[in-house]
Short mmCIF file of N, CA and C in Angstrom, two decimals:
data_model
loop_
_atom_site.label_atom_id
_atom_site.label_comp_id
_atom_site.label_asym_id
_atom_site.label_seq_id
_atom_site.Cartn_x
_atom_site.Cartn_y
_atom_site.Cartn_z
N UNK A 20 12.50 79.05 41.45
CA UNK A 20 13.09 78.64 40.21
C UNK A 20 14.28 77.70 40.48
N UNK A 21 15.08 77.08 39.97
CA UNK A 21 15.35 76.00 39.53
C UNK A 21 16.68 76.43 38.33
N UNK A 22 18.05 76.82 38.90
CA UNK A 22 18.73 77.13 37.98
C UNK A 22 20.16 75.99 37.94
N UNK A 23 20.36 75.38 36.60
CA UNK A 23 21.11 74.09 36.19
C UNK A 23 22.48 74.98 35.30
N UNK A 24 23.65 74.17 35.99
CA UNK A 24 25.22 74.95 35.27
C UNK A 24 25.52 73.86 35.04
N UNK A 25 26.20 73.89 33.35
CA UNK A 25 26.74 72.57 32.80
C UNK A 25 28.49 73.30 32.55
N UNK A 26 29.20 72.41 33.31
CA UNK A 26 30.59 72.39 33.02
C UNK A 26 31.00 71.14 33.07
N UNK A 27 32.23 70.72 32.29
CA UNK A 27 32.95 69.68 31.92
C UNK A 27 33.42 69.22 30.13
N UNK A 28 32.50 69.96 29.54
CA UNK A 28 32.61 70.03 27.93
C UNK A 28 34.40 70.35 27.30
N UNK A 29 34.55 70.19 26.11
CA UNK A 29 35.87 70.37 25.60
C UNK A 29 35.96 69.39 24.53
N UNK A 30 37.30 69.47 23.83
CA UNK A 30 38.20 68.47 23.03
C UNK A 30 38.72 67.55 23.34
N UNK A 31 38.14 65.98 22.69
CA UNK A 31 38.83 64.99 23.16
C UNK A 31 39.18 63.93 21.96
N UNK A 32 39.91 63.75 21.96
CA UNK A 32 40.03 62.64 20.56
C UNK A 32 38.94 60.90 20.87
N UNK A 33 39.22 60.74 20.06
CA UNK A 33 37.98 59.37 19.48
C UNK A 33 38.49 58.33 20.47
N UNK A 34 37.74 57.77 21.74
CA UNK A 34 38.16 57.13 22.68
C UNK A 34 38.65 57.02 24.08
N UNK A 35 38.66 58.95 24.03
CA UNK A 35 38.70 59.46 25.49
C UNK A 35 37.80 59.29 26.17
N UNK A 36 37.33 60.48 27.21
CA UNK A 36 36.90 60.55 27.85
C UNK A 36 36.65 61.67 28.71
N UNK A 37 35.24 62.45 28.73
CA UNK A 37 34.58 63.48 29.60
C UNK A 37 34.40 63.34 30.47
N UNK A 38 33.86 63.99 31.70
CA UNK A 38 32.82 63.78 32.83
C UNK A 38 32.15 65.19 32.81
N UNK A 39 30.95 65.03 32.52
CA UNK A 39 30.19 66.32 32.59
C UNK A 39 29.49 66.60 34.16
N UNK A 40 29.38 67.87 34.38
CA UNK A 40 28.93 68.01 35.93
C UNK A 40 27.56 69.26 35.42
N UNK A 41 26.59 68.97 36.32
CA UNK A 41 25.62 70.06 36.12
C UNK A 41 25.27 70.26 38.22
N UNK A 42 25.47 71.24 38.19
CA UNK A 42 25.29 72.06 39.55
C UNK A 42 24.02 72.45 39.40
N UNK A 43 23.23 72.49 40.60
CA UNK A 43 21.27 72.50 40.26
C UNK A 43 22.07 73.61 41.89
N UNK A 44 20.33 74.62 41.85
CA UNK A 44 19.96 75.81 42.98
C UNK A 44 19.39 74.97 43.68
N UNK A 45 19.12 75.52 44.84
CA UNK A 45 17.40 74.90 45.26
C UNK A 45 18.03 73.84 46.60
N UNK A 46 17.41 73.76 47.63
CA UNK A 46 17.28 72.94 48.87
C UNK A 46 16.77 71.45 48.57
N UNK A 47 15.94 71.20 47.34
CA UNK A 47 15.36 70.20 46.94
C UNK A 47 15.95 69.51 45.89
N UNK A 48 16.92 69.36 45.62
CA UNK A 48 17.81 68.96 44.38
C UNK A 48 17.36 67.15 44.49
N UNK A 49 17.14 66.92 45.84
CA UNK A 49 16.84 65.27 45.91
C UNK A 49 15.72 64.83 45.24
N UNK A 50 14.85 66.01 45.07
CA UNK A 50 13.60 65.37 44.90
C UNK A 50 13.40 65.39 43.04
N UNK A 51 14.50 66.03 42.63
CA UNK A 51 14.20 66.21 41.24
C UNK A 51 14.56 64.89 40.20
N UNK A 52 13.93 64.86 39.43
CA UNK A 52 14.50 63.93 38.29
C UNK A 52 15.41 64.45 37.47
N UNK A 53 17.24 64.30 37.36
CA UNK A 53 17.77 64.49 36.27
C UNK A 53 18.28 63.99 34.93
N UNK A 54 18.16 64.69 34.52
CA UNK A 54 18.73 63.66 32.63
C UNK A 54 19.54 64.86 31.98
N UNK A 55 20.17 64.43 30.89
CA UNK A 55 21.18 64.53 30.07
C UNK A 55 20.19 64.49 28.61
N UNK A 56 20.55 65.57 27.79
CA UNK A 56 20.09 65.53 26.66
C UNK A 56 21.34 66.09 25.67
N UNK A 57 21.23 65.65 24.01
CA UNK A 57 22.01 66.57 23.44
C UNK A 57 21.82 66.80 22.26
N UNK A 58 22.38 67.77 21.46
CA UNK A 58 22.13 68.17 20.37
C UNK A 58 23.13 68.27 19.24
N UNK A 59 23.02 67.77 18.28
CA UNK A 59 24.42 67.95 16.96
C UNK A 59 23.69 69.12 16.23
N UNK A 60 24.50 70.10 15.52
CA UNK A 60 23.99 70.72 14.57
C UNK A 60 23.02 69.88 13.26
N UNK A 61 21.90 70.17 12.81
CA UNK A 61 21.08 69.67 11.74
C UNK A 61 19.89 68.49 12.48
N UNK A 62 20.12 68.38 13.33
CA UNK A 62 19.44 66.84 14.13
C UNK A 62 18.74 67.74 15.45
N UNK A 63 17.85 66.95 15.52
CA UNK A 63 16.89 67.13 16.87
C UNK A 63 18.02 66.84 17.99
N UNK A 64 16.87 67.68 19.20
CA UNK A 64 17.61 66.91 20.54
C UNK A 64 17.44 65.42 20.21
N UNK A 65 18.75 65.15 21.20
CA UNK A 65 18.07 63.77 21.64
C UNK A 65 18.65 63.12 23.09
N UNK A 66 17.39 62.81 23.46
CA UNK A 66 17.72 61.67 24.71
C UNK A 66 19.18 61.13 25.20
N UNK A 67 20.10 61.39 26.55
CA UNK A 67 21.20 60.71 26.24
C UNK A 67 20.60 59.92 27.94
N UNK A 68 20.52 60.13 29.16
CA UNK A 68 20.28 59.54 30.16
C UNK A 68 19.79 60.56 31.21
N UNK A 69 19.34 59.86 32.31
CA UNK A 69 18.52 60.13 32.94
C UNK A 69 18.64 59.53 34.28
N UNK A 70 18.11 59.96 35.73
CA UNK A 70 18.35 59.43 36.66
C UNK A 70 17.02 60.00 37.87
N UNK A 71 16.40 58.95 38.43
CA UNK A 71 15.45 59.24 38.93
C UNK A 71 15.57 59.33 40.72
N UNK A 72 14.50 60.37 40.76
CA UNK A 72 14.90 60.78 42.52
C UNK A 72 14.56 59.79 43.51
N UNK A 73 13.32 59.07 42.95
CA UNK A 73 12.74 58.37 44.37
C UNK A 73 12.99 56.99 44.19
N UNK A 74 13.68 56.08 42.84
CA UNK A 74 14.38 54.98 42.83
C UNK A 74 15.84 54.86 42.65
N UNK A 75 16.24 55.90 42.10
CA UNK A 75 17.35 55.73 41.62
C UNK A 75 17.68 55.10 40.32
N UNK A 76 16.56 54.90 39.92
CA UNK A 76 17.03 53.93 38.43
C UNK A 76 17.35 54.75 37.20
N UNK A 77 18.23 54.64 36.80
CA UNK A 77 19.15 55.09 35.82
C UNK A 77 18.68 54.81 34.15
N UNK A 78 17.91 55.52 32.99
CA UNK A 78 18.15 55.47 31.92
C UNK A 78 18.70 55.69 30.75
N UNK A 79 19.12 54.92 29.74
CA UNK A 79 20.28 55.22 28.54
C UNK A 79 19.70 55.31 27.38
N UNK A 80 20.14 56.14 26.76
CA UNK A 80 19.52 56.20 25.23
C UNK A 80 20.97 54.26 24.69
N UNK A 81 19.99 54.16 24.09
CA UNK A 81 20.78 52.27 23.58
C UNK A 81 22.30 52.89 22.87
N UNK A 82 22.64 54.37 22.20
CA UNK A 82 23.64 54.36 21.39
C UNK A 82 24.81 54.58 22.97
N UNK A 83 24.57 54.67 24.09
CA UNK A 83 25.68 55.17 24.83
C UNK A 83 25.58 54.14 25.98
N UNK A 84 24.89 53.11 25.93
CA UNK A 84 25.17 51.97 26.79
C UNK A 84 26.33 51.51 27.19
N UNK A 85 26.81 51.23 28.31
CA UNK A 85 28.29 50.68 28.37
C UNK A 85 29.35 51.41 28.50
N UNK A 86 28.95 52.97 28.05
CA UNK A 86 30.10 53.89 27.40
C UNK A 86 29.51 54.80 28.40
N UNK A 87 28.73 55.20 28.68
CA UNK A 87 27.97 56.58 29.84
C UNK A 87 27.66 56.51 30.92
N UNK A 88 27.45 56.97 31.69
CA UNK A 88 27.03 56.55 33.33
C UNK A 88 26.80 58.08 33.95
N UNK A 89 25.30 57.77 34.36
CA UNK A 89 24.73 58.96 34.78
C UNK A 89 25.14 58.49 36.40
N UNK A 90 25.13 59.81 37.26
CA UNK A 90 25.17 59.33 38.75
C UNK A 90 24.90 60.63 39.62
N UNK A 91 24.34 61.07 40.92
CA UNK A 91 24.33 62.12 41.45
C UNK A 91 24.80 62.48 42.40
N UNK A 92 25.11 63.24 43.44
CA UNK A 92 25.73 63.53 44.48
C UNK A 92 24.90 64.95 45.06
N UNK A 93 23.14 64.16 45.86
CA UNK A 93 22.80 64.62 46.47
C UNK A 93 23.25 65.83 47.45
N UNK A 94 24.36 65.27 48.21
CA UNK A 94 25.31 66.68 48.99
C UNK A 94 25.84 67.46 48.63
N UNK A 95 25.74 67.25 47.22
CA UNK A 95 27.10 68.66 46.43
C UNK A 95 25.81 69.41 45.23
N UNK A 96 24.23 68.82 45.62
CA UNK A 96 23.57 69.20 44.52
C UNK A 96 23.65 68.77 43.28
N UNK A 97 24.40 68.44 42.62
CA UNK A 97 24.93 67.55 41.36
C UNK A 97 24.58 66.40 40.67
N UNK A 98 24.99 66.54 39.38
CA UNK A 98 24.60 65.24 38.31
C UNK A 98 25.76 64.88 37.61
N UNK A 99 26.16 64.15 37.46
CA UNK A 99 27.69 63.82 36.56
C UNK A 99 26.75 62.79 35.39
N UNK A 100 27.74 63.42 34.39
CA UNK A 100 27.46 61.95 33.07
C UNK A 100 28.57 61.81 32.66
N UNK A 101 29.63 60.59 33.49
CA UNK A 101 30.61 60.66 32.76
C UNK A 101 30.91 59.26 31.38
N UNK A 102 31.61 59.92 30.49
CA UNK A 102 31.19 59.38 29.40
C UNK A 102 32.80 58.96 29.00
N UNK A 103 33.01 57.61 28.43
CA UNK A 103 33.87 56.99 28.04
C UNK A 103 33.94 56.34 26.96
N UNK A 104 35.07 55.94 26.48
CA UNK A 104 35.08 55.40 24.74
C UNK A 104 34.37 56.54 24.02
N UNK A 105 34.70 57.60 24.18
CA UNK A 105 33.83 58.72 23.16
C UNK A 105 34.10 58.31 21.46
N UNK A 106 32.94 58.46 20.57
CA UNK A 106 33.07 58.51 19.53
C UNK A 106 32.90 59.83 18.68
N UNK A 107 33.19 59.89 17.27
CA UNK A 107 32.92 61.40 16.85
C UNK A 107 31.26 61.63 16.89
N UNK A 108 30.50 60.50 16.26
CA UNK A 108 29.51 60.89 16.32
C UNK A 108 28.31 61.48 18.06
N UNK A 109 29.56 61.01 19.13
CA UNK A 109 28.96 62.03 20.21
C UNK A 109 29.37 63.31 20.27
N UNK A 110 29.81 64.37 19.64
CA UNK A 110 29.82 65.34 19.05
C UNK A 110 28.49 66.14 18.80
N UNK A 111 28.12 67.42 19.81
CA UNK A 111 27.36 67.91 20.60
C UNK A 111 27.30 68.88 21.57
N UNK A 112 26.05 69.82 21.39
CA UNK A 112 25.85 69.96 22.89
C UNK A 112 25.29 69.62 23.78
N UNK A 113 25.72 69.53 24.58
CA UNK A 113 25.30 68.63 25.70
C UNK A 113 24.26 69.88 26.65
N UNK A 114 23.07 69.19 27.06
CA UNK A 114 21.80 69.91 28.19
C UNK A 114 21.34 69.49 29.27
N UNK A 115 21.59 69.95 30.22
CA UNK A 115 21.12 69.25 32.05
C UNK A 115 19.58 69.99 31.73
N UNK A 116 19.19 68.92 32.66
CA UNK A 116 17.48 68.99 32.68
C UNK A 116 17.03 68.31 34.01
N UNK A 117 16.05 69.48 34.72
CA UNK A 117 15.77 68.72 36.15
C UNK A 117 13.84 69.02 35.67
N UNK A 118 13.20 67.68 36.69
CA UNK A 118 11.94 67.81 36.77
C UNK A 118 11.72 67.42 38.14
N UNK A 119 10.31 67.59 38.55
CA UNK A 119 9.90 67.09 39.97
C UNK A 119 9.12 66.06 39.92
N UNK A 120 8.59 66.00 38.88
CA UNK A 120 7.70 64.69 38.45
C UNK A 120 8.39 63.24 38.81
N UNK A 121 7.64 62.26 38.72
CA UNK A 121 7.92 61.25 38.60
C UNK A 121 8.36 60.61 37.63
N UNK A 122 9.76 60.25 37.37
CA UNK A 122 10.25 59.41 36.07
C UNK A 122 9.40 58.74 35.99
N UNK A 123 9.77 58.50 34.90
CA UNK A 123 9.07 57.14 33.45
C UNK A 123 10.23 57.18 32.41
N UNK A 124 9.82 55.90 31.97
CA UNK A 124 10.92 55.26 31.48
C UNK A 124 10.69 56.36 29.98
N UNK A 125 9.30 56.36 29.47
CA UNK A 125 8.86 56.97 28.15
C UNK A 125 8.83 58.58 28.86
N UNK A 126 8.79 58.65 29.91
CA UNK A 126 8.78 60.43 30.16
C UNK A 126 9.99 60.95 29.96
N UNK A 127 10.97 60.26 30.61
CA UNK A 127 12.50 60.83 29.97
C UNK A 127 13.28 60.79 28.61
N UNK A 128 12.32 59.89 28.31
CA UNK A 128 12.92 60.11 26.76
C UNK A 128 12.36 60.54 26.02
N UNK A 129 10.77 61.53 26.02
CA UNK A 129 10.17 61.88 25.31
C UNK A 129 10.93 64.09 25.71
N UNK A 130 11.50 64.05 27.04
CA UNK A 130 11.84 65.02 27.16
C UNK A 130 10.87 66.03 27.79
N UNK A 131 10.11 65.45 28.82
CA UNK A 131 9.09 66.28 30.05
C UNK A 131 9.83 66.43 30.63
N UNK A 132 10.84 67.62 31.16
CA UNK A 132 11.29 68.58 31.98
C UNK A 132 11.00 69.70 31.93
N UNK A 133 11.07 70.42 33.19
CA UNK A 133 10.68 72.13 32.90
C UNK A 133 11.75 72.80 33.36
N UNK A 134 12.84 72.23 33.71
CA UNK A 134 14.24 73.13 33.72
C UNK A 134 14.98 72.75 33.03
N UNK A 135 15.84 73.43 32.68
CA UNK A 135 17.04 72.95 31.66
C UNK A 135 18.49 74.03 31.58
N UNK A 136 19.32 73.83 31.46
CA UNK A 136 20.89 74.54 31.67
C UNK A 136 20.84 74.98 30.21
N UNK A 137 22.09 75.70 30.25
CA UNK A 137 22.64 76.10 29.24
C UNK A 137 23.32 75.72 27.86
N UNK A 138 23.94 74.77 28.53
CA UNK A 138 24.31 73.76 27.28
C UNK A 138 26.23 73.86 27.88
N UNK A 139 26.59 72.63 27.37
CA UNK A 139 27.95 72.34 27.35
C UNK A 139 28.67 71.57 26.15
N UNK A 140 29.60 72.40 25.07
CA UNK A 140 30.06 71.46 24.35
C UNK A 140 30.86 70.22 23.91
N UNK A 141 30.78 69.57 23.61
CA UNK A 141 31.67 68.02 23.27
C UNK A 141 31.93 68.23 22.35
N UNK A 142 33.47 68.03 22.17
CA UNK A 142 33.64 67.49 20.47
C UNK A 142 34.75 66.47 20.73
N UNK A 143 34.71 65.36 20.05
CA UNK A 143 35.06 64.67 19.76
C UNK A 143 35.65 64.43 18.01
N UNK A 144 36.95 64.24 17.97
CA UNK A 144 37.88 63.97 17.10
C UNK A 144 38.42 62.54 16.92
N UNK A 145 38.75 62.76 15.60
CA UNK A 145 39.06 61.29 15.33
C UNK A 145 40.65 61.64 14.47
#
């Protein structure tokens, strides 16, 4: 199994700035695909980014372009999304998600993972 810890969540006013960390189990953390998902009360998940094991190529949902940056640290097991210029509407919880599969650009944003964390909250104030 395959167990994902999301810490870094909290209060930040409109323009700060998070860095979320998700800690993954497992000897194989390289080989996994991770992404970032999140959720507002009343609204579906949704897609925030993603980062793939065997290219490295990095995907963004279009509302957090510029403002988010997924990245990993193979040696420490880890995924960071750290996120800047926060707005209220990123206001959320935030979900680490690992797969073994092969990214796709439409696989990560349709949300094919079979692990997933606990959740970490954001709020953002204005």
């Amino acid at each position: 199994q395959v167990q994902l810890v999301e810490s870094g969540g909290g209060l930040v006013q409109a323009g700060g700035s998070l860095r979320l960390s998700c800690a993954a189990s497992g000897p194989t953390f390289s080989r996994y695909t991770m992404g970032w998902f999140r959720r507002a009360p009343g609204k579906e998940r949704e897609f925030v980014a993603a980062i793939a094991w065997n290219s490295g190529i990095a995907y963004y949902q279009d509302s957090v372009k510029g403002r988010f940056t997924i990245s990993r640290d193979n040696a420490k097991n880890t995924v960071y999304l750290q996120m800047d210029s926060l707005k209220p509407e990123d206001t959320a919880v935030y979900y680490c998600a690992a797969d073994r599969r092969l990214a796709t650009a439409l696989s990560v944003r349709r949300g094919d993972f079979g692990f997933w964390g606990q959740g970490t909250q954001v709020t953002v104030s204005s």
